PDB file of N, CA, C and O in Angstrom:
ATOM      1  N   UNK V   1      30.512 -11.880  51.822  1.00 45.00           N
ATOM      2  CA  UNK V   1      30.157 -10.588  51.276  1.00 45.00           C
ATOM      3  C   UNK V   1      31.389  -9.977  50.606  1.00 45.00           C
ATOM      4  O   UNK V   1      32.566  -9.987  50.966  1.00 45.00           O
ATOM      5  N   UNK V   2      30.806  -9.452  49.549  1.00 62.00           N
ATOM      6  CA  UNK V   2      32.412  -8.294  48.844  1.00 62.00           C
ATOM      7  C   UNK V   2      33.052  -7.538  49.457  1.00 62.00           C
ATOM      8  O   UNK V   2      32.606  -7.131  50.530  1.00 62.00           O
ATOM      9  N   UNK V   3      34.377  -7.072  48.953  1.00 73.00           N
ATOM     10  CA  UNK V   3      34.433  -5.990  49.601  1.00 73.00           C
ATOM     11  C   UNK V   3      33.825  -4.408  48.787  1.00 73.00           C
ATOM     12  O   UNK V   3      33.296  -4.139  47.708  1.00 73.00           O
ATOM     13  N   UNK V   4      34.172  -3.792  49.754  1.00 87.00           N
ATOM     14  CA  UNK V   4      33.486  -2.494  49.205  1.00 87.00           C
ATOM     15  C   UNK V   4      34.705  -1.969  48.173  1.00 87.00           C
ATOM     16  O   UNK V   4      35.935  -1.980  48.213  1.00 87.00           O
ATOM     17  N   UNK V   5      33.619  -1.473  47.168  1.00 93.00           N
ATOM     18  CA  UNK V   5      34.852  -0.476  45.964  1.00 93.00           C
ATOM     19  C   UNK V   5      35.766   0.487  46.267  1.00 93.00           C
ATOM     20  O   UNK V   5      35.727   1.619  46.749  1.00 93.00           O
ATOM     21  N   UNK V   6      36.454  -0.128  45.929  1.00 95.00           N
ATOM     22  CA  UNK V   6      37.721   1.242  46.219  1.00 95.00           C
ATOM     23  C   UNK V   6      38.542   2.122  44.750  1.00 95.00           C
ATOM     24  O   UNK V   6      39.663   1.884  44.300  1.00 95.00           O
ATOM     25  N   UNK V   7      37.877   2.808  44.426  1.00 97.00           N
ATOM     26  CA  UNK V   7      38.620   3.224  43.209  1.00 97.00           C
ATOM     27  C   UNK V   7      40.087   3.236  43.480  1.00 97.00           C
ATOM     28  O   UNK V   7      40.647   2.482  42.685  1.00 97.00           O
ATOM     29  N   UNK V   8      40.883   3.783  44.267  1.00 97.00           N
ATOM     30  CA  UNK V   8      41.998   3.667  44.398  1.00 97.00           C
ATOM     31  C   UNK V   8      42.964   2.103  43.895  1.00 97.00           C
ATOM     32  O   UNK V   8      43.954   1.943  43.181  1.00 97.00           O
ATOM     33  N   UNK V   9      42.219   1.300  44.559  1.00 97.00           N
ATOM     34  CA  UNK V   9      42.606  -0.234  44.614  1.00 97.00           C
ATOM     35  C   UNK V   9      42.607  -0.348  43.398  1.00 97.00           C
ATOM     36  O   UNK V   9      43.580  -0.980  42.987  1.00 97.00           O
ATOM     37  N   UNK V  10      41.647   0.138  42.338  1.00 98.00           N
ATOM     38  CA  UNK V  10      40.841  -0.570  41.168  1.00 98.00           C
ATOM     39  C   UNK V  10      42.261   0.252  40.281  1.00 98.00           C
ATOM     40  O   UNK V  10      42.972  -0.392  39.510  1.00 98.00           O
ATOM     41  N   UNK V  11      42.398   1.172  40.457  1.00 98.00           N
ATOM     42  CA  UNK V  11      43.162   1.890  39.259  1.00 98.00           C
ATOM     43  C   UNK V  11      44.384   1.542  39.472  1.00 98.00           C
ATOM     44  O   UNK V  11      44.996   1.479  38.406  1.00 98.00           O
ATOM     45  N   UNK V  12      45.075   1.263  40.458  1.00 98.00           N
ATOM     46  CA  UNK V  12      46.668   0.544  40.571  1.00 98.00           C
ATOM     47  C   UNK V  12      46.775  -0.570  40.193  1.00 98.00           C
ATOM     48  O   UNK V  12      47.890  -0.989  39.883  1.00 98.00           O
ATOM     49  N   UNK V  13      45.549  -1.447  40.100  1.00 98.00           N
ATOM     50  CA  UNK V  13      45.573  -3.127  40.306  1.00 98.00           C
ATOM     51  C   UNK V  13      45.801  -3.032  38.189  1.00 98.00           C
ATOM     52  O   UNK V  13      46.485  -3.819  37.535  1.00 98.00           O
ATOM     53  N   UNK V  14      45.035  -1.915  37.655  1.00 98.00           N
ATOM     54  CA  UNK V  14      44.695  -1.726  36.177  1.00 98.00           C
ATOM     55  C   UNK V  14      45.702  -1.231  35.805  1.00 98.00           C
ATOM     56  O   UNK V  14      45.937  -1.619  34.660  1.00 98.00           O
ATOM     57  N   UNK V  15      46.606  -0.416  36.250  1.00 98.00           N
ATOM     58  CA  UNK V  15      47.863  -0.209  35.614  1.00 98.00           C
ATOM     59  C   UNK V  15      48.590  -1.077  35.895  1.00 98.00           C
ATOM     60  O   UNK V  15      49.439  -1.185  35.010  1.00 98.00           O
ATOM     61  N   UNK V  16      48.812  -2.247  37.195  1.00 98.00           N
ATOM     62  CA  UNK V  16      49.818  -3.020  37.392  1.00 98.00           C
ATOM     63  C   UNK V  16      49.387  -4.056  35.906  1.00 98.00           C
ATOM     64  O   UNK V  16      50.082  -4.449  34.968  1.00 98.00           O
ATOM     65  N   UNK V  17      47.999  -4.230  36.225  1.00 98.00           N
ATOM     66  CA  UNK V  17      47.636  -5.168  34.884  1.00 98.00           C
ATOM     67  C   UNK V  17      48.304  -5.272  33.507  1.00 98.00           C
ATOM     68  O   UNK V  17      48.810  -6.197  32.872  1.00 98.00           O
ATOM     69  N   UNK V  18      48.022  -3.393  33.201  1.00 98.00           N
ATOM     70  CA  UNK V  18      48.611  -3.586  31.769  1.00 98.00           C
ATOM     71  C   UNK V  18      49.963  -3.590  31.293  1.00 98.00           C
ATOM     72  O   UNK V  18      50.608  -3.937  30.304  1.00 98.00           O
ATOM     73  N   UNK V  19      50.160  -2.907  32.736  1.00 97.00           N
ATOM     74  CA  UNK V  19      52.424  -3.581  32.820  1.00 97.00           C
ATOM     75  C   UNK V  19      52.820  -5.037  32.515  1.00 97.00           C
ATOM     76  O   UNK V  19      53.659  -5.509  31.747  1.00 97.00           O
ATOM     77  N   UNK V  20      51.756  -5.713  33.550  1.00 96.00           N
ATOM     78  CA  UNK V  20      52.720  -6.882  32.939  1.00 96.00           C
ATOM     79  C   UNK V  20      52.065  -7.712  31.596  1.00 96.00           C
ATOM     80  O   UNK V  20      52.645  -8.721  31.196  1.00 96.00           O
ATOM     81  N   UNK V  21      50.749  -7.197  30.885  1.00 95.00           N
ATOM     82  CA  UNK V  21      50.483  -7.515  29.859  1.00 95.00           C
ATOM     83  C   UNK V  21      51.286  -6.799  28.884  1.00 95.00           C
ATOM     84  O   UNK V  21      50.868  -7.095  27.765  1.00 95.00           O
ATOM     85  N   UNK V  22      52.149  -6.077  28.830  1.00 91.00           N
ATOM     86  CA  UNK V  22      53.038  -5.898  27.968  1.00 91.00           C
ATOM     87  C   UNK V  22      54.264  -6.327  28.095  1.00 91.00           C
ATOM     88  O   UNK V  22      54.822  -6.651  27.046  1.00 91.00           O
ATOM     89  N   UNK V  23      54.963  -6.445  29.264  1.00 90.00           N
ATOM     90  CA  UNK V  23      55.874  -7.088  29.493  1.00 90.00           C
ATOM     91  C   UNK V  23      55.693  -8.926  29.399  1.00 90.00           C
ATOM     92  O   UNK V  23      56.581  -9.547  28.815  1.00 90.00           O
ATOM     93  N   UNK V  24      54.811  -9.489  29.850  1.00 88.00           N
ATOM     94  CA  UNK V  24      54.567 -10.611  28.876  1.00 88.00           C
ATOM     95  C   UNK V  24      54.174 -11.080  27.774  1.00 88.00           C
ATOM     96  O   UNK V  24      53.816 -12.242  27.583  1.00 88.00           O
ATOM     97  N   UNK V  25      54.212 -10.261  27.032  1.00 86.00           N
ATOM     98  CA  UNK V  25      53.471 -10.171  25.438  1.00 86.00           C
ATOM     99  C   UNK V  25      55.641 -10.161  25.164  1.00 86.00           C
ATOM    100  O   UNK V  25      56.193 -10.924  24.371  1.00 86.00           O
ATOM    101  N   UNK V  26      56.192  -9.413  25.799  1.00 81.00           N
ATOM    102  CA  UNK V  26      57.749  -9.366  25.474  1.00 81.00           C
ATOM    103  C   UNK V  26      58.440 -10.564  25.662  1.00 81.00           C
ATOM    104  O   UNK V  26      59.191 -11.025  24.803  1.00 81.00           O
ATOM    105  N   UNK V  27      58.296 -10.916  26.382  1.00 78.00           N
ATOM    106  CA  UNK V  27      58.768 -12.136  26.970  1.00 78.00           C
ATOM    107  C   UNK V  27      58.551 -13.372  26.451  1.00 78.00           C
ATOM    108  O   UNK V  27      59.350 -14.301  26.331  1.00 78.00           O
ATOM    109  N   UNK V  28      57.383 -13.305  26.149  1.00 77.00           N
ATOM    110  CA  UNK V  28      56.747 -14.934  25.039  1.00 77.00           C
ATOM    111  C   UNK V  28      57.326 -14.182  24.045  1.00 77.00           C
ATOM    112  O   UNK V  28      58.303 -14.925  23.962  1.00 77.00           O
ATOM    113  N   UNK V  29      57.625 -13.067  22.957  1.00 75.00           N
ATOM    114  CA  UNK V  29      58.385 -13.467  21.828  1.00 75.00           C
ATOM    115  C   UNK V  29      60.085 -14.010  21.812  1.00 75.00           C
ATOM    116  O   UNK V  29      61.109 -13.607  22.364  1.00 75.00           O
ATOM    117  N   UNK V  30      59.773 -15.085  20.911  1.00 61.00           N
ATOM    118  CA  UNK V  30      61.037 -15.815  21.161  1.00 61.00           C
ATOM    119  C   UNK V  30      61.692 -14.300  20.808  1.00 61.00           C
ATOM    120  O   UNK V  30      62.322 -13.932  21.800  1.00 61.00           O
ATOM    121  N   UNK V  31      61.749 -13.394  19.830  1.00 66.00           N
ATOM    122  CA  UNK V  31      63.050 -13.040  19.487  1.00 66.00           C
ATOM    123  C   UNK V  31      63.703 -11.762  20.218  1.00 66.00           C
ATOM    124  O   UNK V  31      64.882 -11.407  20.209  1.00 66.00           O
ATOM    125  N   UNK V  32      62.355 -11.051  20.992  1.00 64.00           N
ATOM    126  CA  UNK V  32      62.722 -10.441  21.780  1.00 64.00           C
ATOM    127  C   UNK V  32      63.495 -10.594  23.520  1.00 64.00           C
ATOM    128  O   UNK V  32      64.431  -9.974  24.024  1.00 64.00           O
ATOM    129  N   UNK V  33      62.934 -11.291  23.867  1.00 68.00           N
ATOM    130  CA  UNK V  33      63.224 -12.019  24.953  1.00 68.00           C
ATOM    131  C   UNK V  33      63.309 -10.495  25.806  1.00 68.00           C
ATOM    132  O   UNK V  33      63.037  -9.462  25.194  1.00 68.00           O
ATOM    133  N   UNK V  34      63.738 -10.455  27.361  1.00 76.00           N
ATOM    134  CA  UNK V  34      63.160  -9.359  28.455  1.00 76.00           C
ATOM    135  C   UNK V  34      64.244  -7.915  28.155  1.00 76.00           C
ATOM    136  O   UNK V  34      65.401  -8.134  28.513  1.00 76.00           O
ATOM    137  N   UNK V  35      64.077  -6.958  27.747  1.00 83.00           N
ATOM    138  CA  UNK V  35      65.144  -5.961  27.384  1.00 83.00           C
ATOM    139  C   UNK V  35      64.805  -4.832  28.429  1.00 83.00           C
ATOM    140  O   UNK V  35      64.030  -5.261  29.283  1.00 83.00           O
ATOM    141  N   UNK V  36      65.121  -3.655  28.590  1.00 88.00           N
ATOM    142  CA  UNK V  36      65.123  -2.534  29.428  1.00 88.00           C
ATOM    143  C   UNK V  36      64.017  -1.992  29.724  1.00 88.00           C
ATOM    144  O   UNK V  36      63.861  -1.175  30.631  1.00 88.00           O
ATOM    145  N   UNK V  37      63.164  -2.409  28.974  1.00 89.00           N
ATOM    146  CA  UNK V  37      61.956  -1.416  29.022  1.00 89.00           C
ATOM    147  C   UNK V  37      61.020  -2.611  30.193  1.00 89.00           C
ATOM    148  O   UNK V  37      60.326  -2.286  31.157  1.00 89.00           O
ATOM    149  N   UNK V  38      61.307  -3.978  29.695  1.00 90.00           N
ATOM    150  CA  UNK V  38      60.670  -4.966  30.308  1.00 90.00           C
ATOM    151  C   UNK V  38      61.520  -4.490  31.870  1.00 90.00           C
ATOM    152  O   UNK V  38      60.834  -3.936  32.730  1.00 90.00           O
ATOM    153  N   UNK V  39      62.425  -4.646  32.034  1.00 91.00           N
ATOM    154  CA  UNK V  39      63.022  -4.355  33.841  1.00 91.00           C
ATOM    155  C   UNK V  39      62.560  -2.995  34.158  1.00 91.00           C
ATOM    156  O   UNK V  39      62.353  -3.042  35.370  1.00 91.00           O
ATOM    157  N   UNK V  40      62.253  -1.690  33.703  1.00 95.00           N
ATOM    158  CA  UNK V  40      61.439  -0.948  34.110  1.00 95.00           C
ATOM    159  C   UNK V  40      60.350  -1.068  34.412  1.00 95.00           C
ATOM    160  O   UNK V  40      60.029  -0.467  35.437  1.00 95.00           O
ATOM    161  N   UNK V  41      59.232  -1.909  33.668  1.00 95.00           N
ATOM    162  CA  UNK V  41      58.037  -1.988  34.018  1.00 95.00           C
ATOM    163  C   UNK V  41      57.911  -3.057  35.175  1.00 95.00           C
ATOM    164  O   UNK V  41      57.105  -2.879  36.088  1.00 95.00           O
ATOM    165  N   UNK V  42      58.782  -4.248  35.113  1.00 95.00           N
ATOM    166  CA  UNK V  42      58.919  -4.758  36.352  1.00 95.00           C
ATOM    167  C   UNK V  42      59.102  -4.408  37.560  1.00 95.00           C
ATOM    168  O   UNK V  42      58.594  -4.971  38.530  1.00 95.00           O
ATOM    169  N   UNK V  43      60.049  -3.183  37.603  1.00 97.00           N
ATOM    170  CA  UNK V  43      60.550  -2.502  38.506  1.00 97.00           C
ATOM    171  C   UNK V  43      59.052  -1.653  39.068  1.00 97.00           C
ATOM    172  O   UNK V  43      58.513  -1.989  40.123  1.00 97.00           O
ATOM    173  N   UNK V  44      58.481  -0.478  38.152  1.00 98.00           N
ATOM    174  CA  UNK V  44      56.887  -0.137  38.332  1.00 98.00           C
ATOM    175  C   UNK V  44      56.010  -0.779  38.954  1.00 98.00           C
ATOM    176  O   UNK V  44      55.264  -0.371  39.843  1.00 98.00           O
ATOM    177  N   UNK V  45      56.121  -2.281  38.281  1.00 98.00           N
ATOM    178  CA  UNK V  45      54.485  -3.300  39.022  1.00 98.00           C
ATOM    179  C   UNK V  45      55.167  -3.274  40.516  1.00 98.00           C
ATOM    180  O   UNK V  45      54.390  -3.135  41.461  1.00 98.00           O
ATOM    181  N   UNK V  46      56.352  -3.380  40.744  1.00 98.00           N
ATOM    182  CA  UNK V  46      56.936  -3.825  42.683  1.00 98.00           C
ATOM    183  C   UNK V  46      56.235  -2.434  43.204  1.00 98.00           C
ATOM    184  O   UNK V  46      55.238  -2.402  43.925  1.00 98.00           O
ATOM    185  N   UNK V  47      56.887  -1.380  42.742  1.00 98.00           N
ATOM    186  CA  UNK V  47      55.669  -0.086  43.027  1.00 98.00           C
ATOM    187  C   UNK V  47      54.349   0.045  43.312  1.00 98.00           C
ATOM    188  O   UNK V  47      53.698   0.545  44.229  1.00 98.00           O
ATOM    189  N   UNK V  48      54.244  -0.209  42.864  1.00 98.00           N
ATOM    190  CA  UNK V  48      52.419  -0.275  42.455  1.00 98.00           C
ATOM    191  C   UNK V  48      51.740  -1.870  43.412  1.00 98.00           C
ATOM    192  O   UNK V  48      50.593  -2.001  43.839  1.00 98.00           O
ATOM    193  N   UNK V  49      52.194  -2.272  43.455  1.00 98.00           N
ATOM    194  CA  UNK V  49      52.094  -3.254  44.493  1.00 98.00           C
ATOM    195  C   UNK V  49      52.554  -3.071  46.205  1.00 98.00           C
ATOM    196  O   UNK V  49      52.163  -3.710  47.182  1.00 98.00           O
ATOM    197  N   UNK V  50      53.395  -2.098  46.120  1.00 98.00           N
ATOM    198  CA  UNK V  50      54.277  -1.541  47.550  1.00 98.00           C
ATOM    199  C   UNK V  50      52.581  -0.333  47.820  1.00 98.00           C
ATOM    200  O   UNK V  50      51.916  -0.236  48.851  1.00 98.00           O
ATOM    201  N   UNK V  51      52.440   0.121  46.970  1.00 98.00           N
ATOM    202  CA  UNK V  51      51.489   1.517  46.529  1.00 98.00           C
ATOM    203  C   UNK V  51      49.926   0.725  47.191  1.00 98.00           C
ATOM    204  O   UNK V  51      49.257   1.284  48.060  1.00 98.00           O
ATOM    205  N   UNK V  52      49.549  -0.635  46.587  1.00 98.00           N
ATOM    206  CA  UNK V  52      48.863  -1.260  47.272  1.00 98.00           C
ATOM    207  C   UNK V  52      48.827  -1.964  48.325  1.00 98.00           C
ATOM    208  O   UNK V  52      47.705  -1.952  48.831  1.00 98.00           O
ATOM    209  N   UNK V  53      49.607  -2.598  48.896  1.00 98.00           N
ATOM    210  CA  UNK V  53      49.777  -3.008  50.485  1.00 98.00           C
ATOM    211  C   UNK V  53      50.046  -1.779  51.729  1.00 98.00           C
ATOM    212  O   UNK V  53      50.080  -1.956  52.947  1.00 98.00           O
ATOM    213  N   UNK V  54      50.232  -0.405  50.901  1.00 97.00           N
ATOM    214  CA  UNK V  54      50.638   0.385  51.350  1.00 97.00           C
ATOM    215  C   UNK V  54      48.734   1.374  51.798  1.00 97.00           C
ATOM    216  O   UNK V  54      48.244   1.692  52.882  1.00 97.00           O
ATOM    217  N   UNK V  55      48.476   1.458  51.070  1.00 97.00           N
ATOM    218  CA  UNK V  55      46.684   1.877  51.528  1.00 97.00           C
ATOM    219  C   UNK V  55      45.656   1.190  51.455  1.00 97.00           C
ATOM    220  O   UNK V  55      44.498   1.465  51.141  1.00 97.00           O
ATOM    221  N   UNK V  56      46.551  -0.457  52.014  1.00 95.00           N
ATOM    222  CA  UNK V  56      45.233  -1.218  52.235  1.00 95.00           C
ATOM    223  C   UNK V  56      45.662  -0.948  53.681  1.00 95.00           C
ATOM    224  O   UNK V  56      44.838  -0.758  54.575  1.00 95.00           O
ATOM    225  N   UNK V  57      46.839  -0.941  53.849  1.00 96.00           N
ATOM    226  CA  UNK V  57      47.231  -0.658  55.329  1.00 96.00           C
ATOM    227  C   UNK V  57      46.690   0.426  56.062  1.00 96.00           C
ATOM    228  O   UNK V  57      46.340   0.321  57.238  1.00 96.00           O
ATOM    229  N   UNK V  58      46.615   1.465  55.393  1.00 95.00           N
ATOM    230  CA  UNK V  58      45.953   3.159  55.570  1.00 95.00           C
ATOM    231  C   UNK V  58      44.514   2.570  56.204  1.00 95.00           C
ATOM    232  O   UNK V  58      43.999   2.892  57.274  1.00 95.00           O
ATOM    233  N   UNK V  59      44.012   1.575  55.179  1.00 92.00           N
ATOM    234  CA  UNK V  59      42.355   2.128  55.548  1.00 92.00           C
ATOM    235  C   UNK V  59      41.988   0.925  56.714  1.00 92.00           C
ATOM    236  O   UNK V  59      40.987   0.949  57.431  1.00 92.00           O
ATOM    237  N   UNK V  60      42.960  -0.043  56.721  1.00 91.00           N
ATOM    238  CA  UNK V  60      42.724  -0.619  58.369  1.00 91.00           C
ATOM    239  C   UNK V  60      42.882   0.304  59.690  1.00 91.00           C
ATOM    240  O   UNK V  60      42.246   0.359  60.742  1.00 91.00           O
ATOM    241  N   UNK V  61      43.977   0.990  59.197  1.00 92.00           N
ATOM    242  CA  UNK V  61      44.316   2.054  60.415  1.00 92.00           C
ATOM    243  C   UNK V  61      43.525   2.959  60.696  1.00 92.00           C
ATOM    244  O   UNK V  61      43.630   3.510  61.792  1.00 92.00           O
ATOM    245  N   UNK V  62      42.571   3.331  59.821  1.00 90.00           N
ATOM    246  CA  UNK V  62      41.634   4.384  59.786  1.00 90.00           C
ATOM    247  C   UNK V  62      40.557   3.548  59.954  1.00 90.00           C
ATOM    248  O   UNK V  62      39.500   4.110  60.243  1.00 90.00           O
ATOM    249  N   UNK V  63      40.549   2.262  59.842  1.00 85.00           N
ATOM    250  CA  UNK V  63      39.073   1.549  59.386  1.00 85.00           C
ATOM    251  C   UNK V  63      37.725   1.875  58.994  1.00 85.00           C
ATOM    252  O   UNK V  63      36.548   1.931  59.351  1.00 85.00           O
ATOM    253  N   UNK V  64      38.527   2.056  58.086  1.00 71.00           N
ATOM    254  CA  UNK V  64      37.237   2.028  56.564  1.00 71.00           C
ATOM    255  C   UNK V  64      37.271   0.644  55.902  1.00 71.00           C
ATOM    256  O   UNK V  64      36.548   0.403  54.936  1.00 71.00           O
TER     257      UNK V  64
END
């Protein structure tokens, strides 16, 4: 069975998404290769990933 929707889950997982679809769109050009903006958004997705292990944890503790 699925799990149940979690908007929360859904909207971090969609911004982590389009972080690193831009940061790999940077990265495959040869001429750009990874610059500052790419280690910020890298830095963001570890966030946003801390942000998600972080209230999947919440809703075991609460169990939902």
């Amino acid at each position: 069975m699925s799990e149940e929707y979690d908007v929360v889950l859904d909207v971090l997982q969609k911004h982590h998404d389009k972080l690193w679809e831009m940061t790999k769109r940077n990265i495959e050009c040869e001429f750009l290769g990874m610059g500052i903006m790419d280690t910020i958004r890298l830095e963001q997705m570890d966030e946003i990933k801390e942000a998600i292990r972080w209230w999947k944890e919440r809703k075991e503790m609460l169990g939902k």
